[in-house]
Coordinates of N, CA, C and O in Angstrom, one line a residue:
M123 N -64.8 22.7 30.1 CA -66.2 22.9 30.0 C -66.8 22.1 31.2 O -66.5 20.9 31.2
K124 N -67.7 23.0 31.3 CA -68.6 22.0 32.8 C -69.6 20.9 32.7 O -70.7 21.6 31.9
V125 N -69.6 20.5 32.9 CA -71.0 19.4 33.2 C -71.5 19.2 34.5 O -71.3 19.4 35.6
C126 N -72.7 19.5 34.2 CA -73.9 19.5 35.4 C -73.7 17.9 36.0 O -73.8 16.9 35.3
E127 N -73.7 18.3 37.4 CA -73.9 16.8 38.3 C -75.1 15.8 38.2 O -74.9 14.6 38.0
I128 N -75.8 16.3 38.0 CA -77.6 15.6 37.4 C -77.8 14.8 37.0 O -77.7 13.8 36.4
C129 N -77.5 15.9 35.5 CA -78.0 15.3 34.3 C -77.0 14.8 33.6 O -77.1 14.2 32.3
G130 N -75.7 15.5 33.6 CA -74.9 14.9 32.8 C -74.4 15.5 31.4 O -73.7 15.2 30.8
L131 N -75.1 17.0 31.4 CA -75.1 17.3 30.1 C -74.2 18.6 30.4 O -74.0 18.9 31.9
P132 N -73.7 19.3 29.5 CA -72.5 20.3 29.6 C -73.6 21.3 30.0 O -75.2 21.6 29.8
E133 N -73.3 22.2 31.3 CA -74.1 22.9 31.8 C -74.6 23.9 30.8 O -76.0 24.9 31.0
E134 N -74.6 24.4 29.4 CA -75.0 25.4 28.4 C -76.4 24.6 28.0 O -77.2 25.3 27.8
L135 N -76.0 23.2 28.0 CA -77.7 22.3 27.6 C -78.4 21.6 28.9 O -79.4 21.3 28.6
C136 N -77.9 22.4 30.0 CA -78.6 21.6 31.5 C -79.8 21.9 31.3 O -80.4 23.0 31.3
V137 N -81.2 21.1 31.2 CA -82.3 21.1 31.3 C -82.6 20.1 32.7 O -84.0 20.4 33.6
C138 N -82.4 20.4 34.0 CA -82.5 19.8 35.0 C -83.6 21.0 35.5 O -84.4 20.8 36.6
E139 N -83.4 22.7 35.7 CA -84.3 23.5 36.1 C -85.7 23.8 35.3 O -86.5 23.7 35.8
E140 N -85.4 23.3 34.1 CA -86.9 23.2 33.1 C -87.2 22.1 33.7 O -89.0 21.7 33.7
I141 N -86.9 20.9 34.0 CA -87.7 19.8 34.5 C -88.1 20.2 35.8 O -89.5 19.3 36.1
A142 N -87.3 20.4 36.9 CA -88.1 20.9 37.9 C -89.1 21.5 38.3 O -90.0 21.3 39.1
R143 N -89.1 22.6 37.0 CA -90.5 23.7 37.2 C -91.2 23.3 36.6 O -92.3 23.3 37.3
E144 N -91.7 21.3 36.0 CA -92.9 21.3 35.6 C -93.5 20.4 36.7 O -94.4 20.0 36.7
I145 N -92.7 20.0 37.4 CA -92.9 18.5 38.4 C -93.3 19.8 40.1 O -93.8 18.9 41.0
Q146 N -93.3 20.5 40.2 CA -93.6 21.3 41.2 C -94.5 21.5 41.8 O -95.7 22.0 40.6
K147 N -95.3 21.1 42.9 CA -96.5 21.3 43.3 C -96.7 22.7 44.0 O -96.5 23.0 45.3
V148 N -97.0 24.0 43.1 CA -97.0 25.3 43.8 C -98.0 25.6 44.3 O -99.6 25.4 44.0
K149 N -98.6 26.5 45.3 CA -99.7 26.8 45.8 C -99.7 28.6 46.6 O -98.5 28.6 46.9
V150 N -100.6 29.0 45.9 CA -100.2 30.5 46.0 C -101.9 30.2 46.7 O -102.9 29.8 46.7
Y151 N -101.5 31.7 47.8 CA -102.5 32.2 48.7 C -102.4 33.6 49.1 O -101.5 33.6 49.1
T152 N -103.5 33.7 49.9 CA -103.0 35.3 50.4 C -103.4 34.8 51.8 O -104.4 34.1 52.6
V153 N -103.2 35.8 53.1 CA -103.1 35.8 53.9 C -103.2 37.6 54.6 O -102.6 38.2 53.8
R154 N -103.9 37.2 55.6 CA -104.2 38.8 56.2 C -102.6 39.1 57.8 O -103.2 38.3 58.1
R155 N -102.2 40.1 57.0 CA -101.1 40.3 58.2 C -101.7 41.6 58.9 O -102.6 42.3 59.3
R156 N -100.1 42.0 59.5 CA -100.7 43.5 60.7 C -101.5 44.4 60.2 O -101.2 44.7 58.8
F157 N -102.2 45.0 60.5 CA -102.7 46.2 60.0 C -104.0 45.6 59.0 O -104.0 46.7 58.2
G158 N -104.5 44.6 59.0 CA -105.3 44.3 58.0 C -104.8 44.4 56.2 O -105.4 44.1 55.3
K159 N -103.5 44.0 56.2 CA -103.1 44.5 54.6 C -103.0 42.4 54.5 O -102.7 41.5 55.0
L160 N -102.8 42.6 53.1 CA -102.5 41.2 52.3 C -101.5 41.3 51.6 O -101.0 42.1 51.0
M161 N -101.2 39.8 51.6 CA -99.8 39.2 51.4 C -100.0 37.4 50.8 O -101.2 37.1 50.9
T162 N -99.6 37.6 49.8 CA -99.6 36.7 48.6 C -98.6 35.4 49.2 O -97.2 36.5 48.8
I163 N -98.8 34.7 49.7 CA -97.9 33.4 50.0 C -97.7 32.6 48.3 O -98.8 31.9 48.3
V164 N -96.4 32.3 48.1 CA -96.4 31.2 46.9 C -95.2 30.2 47.4 O -94.3 30.4 48.0
E165 N -96.0 28.8 48.0 CA -94.8 28.0 48.6 C -95.3 26.4 48.1 O -95.9 26.4 46.9
G166 N -94.0 25.8 47.9 CA -93.7 24.9 47.2 C -93.4 24.4 46.5 O -92.7 23.5 45.5
I167 N -92.2 25.5 46.0 CA -91.0 25.2 45.5 C -89.9 24.7 46.2 O -89.4 25.6 47.0
D168 N -89.2 24.2 45.3 CA -88.0 23.5 45.9 C -86.5 24.0 46.0 O -86.4 24.1 44.8
E169 N -85.8 24.5 47.1 CA -85.4 25.7 47.1 C -83.7 24.8 46.4 O -82.9 25.5 45.6
H170 N -83.8 23.6 46.7 CA -82.3 22.9 46.1 C -82.5 23.1 44.5 O -81.6 23.1 44.0
D171 N -83.9 22.7 43.6 CA -83.9 22.5 42.7 C -84.3 24.2 41.7 O -83.2 24.2 40.7
I172 N -84.4 25.1 42.3 CA -84.5 26.4 41.7 C -84.3 27.6 42.5 O -84.3 27.7 43.6
D173 N -83.8 28.6 41.9 CA -83.2 29.6 42.2 C -84.4 30.7 42.8 O -84.5 31.2 42.5
I174 N -85.1 30.7 44.7 CA -85.6 31.3 44.5 C -85.5 32.7 45.0 O -86.8 33.3 44.6
K175 N -84.6 32.8 44.9 CA -84.3 34.5 45.5 C -84.7 34.8 44.0 O -85.4 36.3 43.9
E176 N -84.0 34.0 43.0 CA -83.8 35.1 41.6 C -85.8 34.8 40.9 O -86.5 36.3 40.7
L177 N -86.3 33.9 41.3 CA -87.5 34.1 41.3 C -88.3 34.9 42.1 O -89.4 35.9 40.9
T178 N -88.3 35.1 43.3 CA -89.0 36.2 44.2 C -88.5 37.5 43.0 O -89.4 38.3 42.8
K179 N -87.5 37.9 42.6 CA -87.0 39.2 42.2 C -88.0 38.8 40.9 O -88.3 40.4 40.7
E180 N -88.2 38.3 40.1 CA -88.6 37.8 38.7 C -90.4 38.3 38.8 O -90.9 39.1 38.5
L181 N -90.8 38.1 39.9 CA -92.2 37.9 40.7 C -92.5 39.1 41.0 O -93.3 39.9 40.9
K182 N -91.4 39.9 41.9 CA -91.8 41.6 42.8 C -91.6 42.1 41.2 O -92.7 43.1 41.2
A183 N -90.8 41.7 40.5 CA -90.9 43.0 38.9 C -92.0 42.8 38.0 O -92.6 43.9 37.8
K184 N -92.8 41.5 37.8 CA -94.0 41.2 37.3 C -95.2 41.9 37.9 O -96.0 42.6 37.1
C185 N -95.5 41.7 39.3 CA -96.0 42.4 39.8 C -96.4 43.3 40.7 O -97.4 43.9 41.0
A186 N -95.1 44.1 40.1 CA -94.7 45.9 40.6 C -95.1 45.6 42.3 O -96.5 46.2 42.4
C187 N -94.9 44.7 43.0 CA -95.0 45.2 44.6 C -93.4 44.8 45.3 O -92.8 44.1 44.6
G188 N -93.5 45.0 46.9 CA -92.2 44.8 47.4 C -92.5 43.2 47.3 O -93.5 41.9 47.5
G189 N -91.7 42.4 48.3 CA -91.7 40.6 48.9 C -90.7 40.3 49.4 O -89.6 41.1 49.6
T190 N -90.4 39.6 49.4 CA -89.3 38.7 50.5 C -89.3 37.1 49.8 O -90.4 36.7 49.8
A191 N -88.5 36.8 50.3 CA -88.4 35.0 50.3 C -87.7 34.5 51.3 O -86.9 34.9 52.2
K192 N -88.7 34.0 52.5 CA -88.3 33.5 54.0 C -89.1 32.3 53.7 O -90.0 31.8 53.6
K193 N -88.4 31.5 54.9 CA -88.6 29.5 55.0 C -89.2 28.9 54.1 O -90.1 28.4 53.6
G194 N -88.3 28.9 52.8 CA -88.6 28.3 51.6 C -90.0 28.9 50.6 O -90.8 28.1 50.1
Q195 N -90.8 29.8 50.9 CA -91.7 30.6 50.4 C -91.5 32.3 49.9 O -90.8 32.8 50.8
I196 N -92.4 32.0 49.3 CA -92.3 33.7 48.7 C -93.7 34.6 49.6 O -94.2 34.0 48.8
E197 N -93.3 35.7 49.6 CA -94.4 36.7 50.1 C -94.1 37.9 49.5 O -93.0 38.7 49.4
L198 N -95.1 38.2 49.0 CA -95.5 39.1 48.0 C -96.3 39.9 48.7 O -98.2 40.0 49.0
Q199 N -96.4 41.6 48.8 CA -97.1 42.6 49.4 C -98.3 42.5 48.3 O -98.3 43.2 47.1
G200 N -100.1 43.0 48.9 CA -100.8 42.8 48.0 C -101.9 41.1 47.7 O -100.7 40.4 48.1
D201 N -102.9 41.4 46.7 CA -103.4 40.4 46.1 C -103.1 40.3 45.0 O -103.3 40.9 44.0
H202 N -102.3 39.2 44.2 CA -101.3 39.0 43.4 C -102.0 37.6 42.9 O -101.0 37.1 42.0
K203 N -102.7 36.4 43.4 CA -102.9 35.3 43.1 C -102.7 34.9 41.7 O -102.5 34.3 41.1
R204 N -103.9 35.9 40.9 CA -103.7 35.6 39.3 C -103.1 35.8 38.6 O -102.6 35.2 37.8
R205 N -102.2 37.1 38.7 CA -101.2 37.2 38.3 C -99.7 36.4 38.4 O -99.1 36.3 37.6
V206 N -99.8 36.3 39.8 CA -98.8 35.1 39.7 C -98.6 33.6 39.0 O -97.9 33.3 38.4
K207 N -99.8 33.3 38.5 CA -99.9 32.0 38.2 C -99.6 32.2 36.9 O -99.2 31.8 36.5
E208 N -100.1 33.5 36.2 CA -99.8 33.3 34.8 C -98.5 33.9 34.7 O -97.6 33.2 33.6
V209 N -97.8 34.8 35.4 CA -96.6 34.7 35.5 C -95.5 33.1 35.7 O -94.7 33.1 34.9
L210 N -96.1 32.9 36.5 CA -95.7 31.1 37.0 C -95.3 30.1 35.4 O -94.7 29.8 35.4
A211 N -96.7 30.3 35.1 CA -97.5 29.8 34.0 C -95.9 30.4 32.5 O -95.3 29.2 32.0
N212 N -96.0 31.8 32.3 CA -94.8 31.8 31.6 C -93.7 31.6 31.6 O -92.9 31.6 30.5
M213 N -93.0 31.3 33.3 CA -92.0 31.2 33.0 C -91.5 29.4 33.0 O -90.3 28.9 33.3
G214 N -92.1 28.7 32.9 CA -92.6 27.3 32.7 C -93.0 26.1 33.5 O -92.4 25.4 33.3
F215 N -93.1 26.8 34.9 CA -94.1 26.1 35.6 C -95.1 25.7 35.1 O -96.1 26.5 34.1
S216 N -95.8 24.1 35.4 CA -96.8 23.8 34.6 C -98.4 24.4 35.4 O -98.2 24.7 36.5
S217 N -99.1 25.2 34.7 CA -100.2 25.7 35.2 C -101.3 24.5 35.7 O -102.0 24.8 36.6
D218 N -101.1 22.9 35.4 CA -101.7 22.1 35.9 C -101.5 21.8 37.3 O -102.6 21.8 37.9
T219 N -100.3 22.2 37.9 CA -99.6 21.9 39.6 C -99.6 23.2 40.2 O -99.7 23.0 41.1
I220 N -100.3 24.6 39.6 CA -100.6 25.8 40.3 C -101.8 25.7 41.0 O -102.6 25.7 40.1
E221 N -101.9 25.6 42.4 CA -102.9 25.7 43.1 C -103.1 26.9 43.7 O -102.4 27.1 44.2
I222 N -104.5 27.7 43.5 CA -104.9 28.7 44.0 C -105.8 28.4 45.5 O -107.0 28.1 44.5
K223 N -105.7 28.9 46.5 CA -106.6 28.6 47.9 C -107.4 30.0 47.8 O -106.2 31.2 48.0
D224 N -108.4 30.2 48.0 CA -108.8 31.1 48.6 C -109.0 31.2 49.7 O -110.4 31.3 50.6
R225 N -108.1 30.9 50.9 CA -107.7 31.0 52.1 C -107.4 32.7 52.2 O -106.5 32.9 52.1
E226 N -108.0 33.1 53.7 CA -107.5 34.3 54.2 C -107.4 33.9 55.8 O -108.3 33.6 56.5
D227 N -106.0 33.8 56.5 CA -106.0 33.9 57.8 C -106.3 35.3 58.4 O -106.0 36.2 58.0
R228 N -106.9 35.0 59.0 CA -106.9 36.9 60.1 C -106.0 36.3 61.0 O -105.6 35.1 61.7
G229 N -105.7 37.3 61.6 CA -104.5 37.6 62.2 C -105.0 37.9 63.7 O -105.7 37.2 63.8
R230 N -104.0 38.3 64.3 CA -104.6 38.1 66.4 C -105.9 39.4 65.8 O -105.6 40.4 65.4
K231 N -107.2 39.1 66.8 CA -108.1 39.7 66.6 C -107.4 41.2 67.9 O -106.8 41.3 69.0
R232 N -107.8 42.3 67.9 CA -108.2 43.3 68.3 C -108.6 43.3 69.5 O -109.9 43.1 69.7
R233 N -107.8 43.9 70.8 CA -108.8 44.2 72.0 C -109.4 45.7 71.8 O -108.9 46.5 71.4
R234 N -110.4 45.3 72.5 CA -111.0 46.5 72.2 C -111.8 47.8 74.2 O -111.5 46.4 74.7

């Protein structure tokens, strides 16, 4: 039987990931990328405590969109701020610590 190095419980009963989810300060916002496309960015998730690749896969399935995990943040194609907050809350993240920002960064300006 394997024992978790962090909490000392057997791996079947390990609660480290649930505790880590509750204390994460997650920020969700949109940015405007190339050709005027919107991207939803999810950041503030600690990669050492939570499997960010698995979380990305789950968010992409629930939001029915494409996306990736880069540099410790999750990028989803389209505007999915509200839906991401609902999905993260259902997955065990505290809804009080999920912050939605209404920030849109403009990319490079076009030359005419």
